[in-house]
GROMACS .gro file of C-alpha atoms in nm:
model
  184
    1UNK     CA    1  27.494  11.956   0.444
    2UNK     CA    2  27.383  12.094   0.087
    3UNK     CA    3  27.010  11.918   0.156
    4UNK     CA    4  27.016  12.093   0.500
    5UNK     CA    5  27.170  12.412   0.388
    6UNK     CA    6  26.945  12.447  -0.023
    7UNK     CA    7  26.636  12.266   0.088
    8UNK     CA    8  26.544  12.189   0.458
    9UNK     CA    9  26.684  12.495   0.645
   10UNK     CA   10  26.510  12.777   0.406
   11UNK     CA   11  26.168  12.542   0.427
   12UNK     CA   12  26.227  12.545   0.846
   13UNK     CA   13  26.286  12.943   0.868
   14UNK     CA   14  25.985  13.016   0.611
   15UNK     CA   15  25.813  12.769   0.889
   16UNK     CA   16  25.931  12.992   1.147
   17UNK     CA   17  25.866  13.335   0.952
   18UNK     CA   18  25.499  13.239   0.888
   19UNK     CA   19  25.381  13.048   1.234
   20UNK     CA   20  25.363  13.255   1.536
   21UNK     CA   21  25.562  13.135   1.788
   22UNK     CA   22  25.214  13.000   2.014
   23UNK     CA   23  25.154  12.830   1.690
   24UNK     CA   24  25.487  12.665   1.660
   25UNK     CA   25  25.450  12.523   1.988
   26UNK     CA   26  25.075  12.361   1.977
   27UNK     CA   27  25.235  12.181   1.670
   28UNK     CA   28  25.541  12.064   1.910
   29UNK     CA   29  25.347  11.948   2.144
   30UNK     CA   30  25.103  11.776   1.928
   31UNK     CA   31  25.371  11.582   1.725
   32UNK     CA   32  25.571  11.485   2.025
   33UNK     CA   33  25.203  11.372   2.197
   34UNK     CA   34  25.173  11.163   1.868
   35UNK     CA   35  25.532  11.003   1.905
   36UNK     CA   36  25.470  10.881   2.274
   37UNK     CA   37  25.410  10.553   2.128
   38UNK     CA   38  25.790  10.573   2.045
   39UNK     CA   39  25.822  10.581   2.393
   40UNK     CA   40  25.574  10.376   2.547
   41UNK     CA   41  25.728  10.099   2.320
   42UNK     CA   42  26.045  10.153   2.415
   43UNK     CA   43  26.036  10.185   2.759
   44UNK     CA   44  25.821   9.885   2.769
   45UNK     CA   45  26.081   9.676   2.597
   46UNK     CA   46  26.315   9.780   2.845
   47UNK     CA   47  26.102   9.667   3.121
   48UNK     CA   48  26.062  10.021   3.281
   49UNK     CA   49  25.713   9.980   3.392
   50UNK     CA   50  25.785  10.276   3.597
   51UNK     CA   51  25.820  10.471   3.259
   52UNK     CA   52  25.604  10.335   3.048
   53UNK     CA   53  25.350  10.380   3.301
   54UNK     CA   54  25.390  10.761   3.302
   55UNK     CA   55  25.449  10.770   2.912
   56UNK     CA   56  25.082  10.627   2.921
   57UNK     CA   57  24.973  10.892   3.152
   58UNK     CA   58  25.124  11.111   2.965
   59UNK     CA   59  24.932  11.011   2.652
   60UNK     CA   60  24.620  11.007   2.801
   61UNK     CA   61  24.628  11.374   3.012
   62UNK     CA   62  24.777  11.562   2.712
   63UNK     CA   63  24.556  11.393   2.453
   64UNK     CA   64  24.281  11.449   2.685
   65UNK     CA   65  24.305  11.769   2.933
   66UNK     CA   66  24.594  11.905   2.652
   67UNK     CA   67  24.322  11.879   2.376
   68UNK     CA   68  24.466  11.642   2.119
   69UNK     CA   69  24.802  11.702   2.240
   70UNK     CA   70  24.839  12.066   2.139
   71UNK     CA   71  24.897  12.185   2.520
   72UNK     CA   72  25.088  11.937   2.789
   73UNK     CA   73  24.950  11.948   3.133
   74UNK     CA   74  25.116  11.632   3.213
   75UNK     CA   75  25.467  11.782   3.224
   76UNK     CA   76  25.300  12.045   3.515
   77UNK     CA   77  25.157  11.770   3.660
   78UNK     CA   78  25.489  11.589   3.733
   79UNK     CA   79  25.490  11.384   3.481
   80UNK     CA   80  25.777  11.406   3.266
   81UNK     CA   81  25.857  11.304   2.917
   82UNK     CA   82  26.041  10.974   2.939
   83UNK     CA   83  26.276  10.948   2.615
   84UNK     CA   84  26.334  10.615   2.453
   85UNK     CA   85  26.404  10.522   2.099
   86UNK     CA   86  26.520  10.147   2.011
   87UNK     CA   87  26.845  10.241   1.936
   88UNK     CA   88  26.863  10.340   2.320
   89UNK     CA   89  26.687  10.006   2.334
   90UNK     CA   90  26.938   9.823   2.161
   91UNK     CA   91  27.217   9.926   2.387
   92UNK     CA   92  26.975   9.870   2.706
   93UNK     CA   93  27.051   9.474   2.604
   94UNK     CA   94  27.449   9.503   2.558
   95UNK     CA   95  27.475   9.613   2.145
   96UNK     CA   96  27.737   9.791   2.067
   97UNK     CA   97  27.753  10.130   1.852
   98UNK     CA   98  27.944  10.007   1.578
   99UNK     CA   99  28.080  10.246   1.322
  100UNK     CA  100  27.992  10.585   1.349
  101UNK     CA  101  27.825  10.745   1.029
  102UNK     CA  102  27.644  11.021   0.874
  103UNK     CA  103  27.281  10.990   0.773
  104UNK     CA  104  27.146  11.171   0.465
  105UNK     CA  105  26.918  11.418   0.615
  106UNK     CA  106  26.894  11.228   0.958
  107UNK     CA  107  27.254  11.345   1.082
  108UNK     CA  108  27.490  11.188   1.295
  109UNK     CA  109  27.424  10.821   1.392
  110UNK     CA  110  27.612  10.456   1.435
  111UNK     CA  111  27.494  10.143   1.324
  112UNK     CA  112  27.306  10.000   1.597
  113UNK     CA  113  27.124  10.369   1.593
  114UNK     CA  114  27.011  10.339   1.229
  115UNK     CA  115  26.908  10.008   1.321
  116UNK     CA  116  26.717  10.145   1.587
  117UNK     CA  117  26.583  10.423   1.394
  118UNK     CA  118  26.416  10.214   1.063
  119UNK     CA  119  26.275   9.981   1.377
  120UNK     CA  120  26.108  10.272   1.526
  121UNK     CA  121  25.984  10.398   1.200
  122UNK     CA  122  25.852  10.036   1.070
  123UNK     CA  123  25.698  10.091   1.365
  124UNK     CA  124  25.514  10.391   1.382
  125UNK     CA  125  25.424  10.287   0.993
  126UNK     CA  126  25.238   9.997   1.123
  127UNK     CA  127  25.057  10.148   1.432
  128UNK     CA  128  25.079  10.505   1.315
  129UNK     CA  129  24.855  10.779   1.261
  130UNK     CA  130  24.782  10.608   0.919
  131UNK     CA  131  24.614  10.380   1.110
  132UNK     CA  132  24.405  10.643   1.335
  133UNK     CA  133  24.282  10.829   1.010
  134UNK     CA  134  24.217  10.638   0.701
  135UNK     CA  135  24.332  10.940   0.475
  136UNK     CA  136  24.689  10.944   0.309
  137UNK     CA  137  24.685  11.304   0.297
  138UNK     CA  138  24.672  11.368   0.658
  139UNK     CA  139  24.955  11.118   0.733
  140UNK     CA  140  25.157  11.307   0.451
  141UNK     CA  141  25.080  11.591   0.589
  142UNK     CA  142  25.184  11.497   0.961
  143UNK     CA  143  25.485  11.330   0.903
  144UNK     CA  144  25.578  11.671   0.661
  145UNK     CA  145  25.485  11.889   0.966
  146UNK     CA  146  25.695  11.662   1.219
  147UNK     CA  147  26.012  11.667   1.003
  148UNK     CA  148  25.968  12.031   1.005
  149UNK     CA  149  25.892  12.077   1.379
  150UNK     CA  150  26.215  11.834   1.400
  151UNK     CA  151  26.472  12.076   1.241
  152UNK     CA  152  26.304  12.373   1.389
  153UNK     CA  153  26.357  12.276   1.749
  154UNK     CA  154  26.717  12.158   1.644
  155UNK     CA  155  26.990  12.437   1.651
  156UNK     CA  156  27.307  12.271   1.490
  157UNK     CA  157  27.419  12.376   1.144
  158UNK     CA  158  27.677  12.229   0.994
  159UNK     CA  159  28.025  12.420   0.924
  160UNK     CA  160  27.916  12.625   1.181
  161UNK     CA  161  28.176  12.525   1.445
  162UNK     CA  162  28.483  12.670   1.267
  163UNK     CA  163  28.646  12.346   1.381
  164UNK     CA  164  28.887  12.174   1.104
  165UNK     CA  165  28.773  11.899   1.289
  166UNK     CA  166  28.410  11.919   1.303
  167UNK     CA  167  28.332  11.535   1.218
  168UNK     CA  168  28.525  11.432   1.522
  169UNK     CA  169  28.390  11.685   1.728
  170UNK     CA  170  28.062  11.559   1.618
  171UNK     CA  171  28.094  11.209   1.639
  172UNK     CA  172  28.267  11.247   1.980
  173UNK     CA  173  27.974  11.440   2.101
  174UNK     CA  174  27.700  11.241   1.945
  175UNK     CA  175  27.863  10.907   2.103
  176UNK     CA  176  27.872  11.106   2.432
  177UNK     CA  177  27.522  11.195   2.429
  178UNK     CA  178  27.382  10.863   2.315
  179UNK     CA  179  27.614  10.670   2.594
  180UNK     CA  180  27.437  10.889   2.862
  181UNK     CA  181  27.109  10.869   2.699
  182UNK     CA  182  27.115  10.480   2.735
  183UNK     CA  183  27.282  10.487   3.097
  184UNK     CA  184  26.943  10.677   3.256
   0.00000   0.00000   0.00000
């Protein structure tokens, strides 16, 4: 909460203050063009070829037609984003949440999601956009930019609920969410 609310949240509306809003969304579309390997990956693992075939097409129009990623012609061309992180992937094969906790900076989560979540980012470390361009700045840079475009696009704030219960509320929802995100 005090990271979010002293340090991430004024760096996000300075963000939005400065970037015009067509701006703001050539860098959305960019980063999540960049974190299709996420999904590829994990829709692979969970043998949706179906999916993973379109995440791939996906890839290749926007990073193509879309011009690095910055515009998506895939989604108007029926092709829509397909979702997948290896925490989804994890319950896919039977895991269960286990105890639900709050991440530092990350948010709400459960164990088998933070498991998923360091898998993912090991990773995208290994096959990243490290890998792509051999500068350290740039990949500093990006992930900076993604954590930002993260937050931006995310409109929870903490204590904003009014709710004497807000962790329950919140872990109730979160759990929701996630078990409907790995039933599709």
């Amino acid at each position: 909460y005090y990271f979010d609310k002293f340090l991430y949240l004024p760096v996000v509306k300075t963000y939005e203050f400065i970037m015009p809003d067509y701006v703001k969304k050539r860098i959305s579309n960019f980063v999540d063009n960049v974190f299709e390997f996420k999904n590829f990956t994990n829709n692979l693992l969970q043998l949706k070829f179906k999916q993973t075939g379109i995440t791939l097409a996906r890839f290749l129009v926007n990073t193509t037609a879309g011009i690095a990623g910055m515009w998506d012609p895939a989604t108007g061309w029926d092709l829509a984003r397909q979702n997948e992180d290896f925490g989804q992937t994890l319950g896919y094969y039977g895991v269960g949440n286990g105890p639900f906790i709050v991440l530092p900076i990350f948010g709400p989560s459960n164990l088998r999601d933070t498991t998923g979540l360091a898998a993912d980012v090991a990773a995208f470390s290994y096959v990243g956009p490290q890998d792509w361009v051999d500068d350290n700045d740039v990949t500093l840079i990006f992930n900076g930019v993604s954590a930002i475009d993260k937050r931006h696009r995310e409109s929870f704030r903490y204590y904003r609920t009014g709710s004497p219960f807000e962790y329950e509320m919140i872990r109730m929802l979160y759990t929701t969410k996630r078990e409907m995100e790995i039933a599709k």
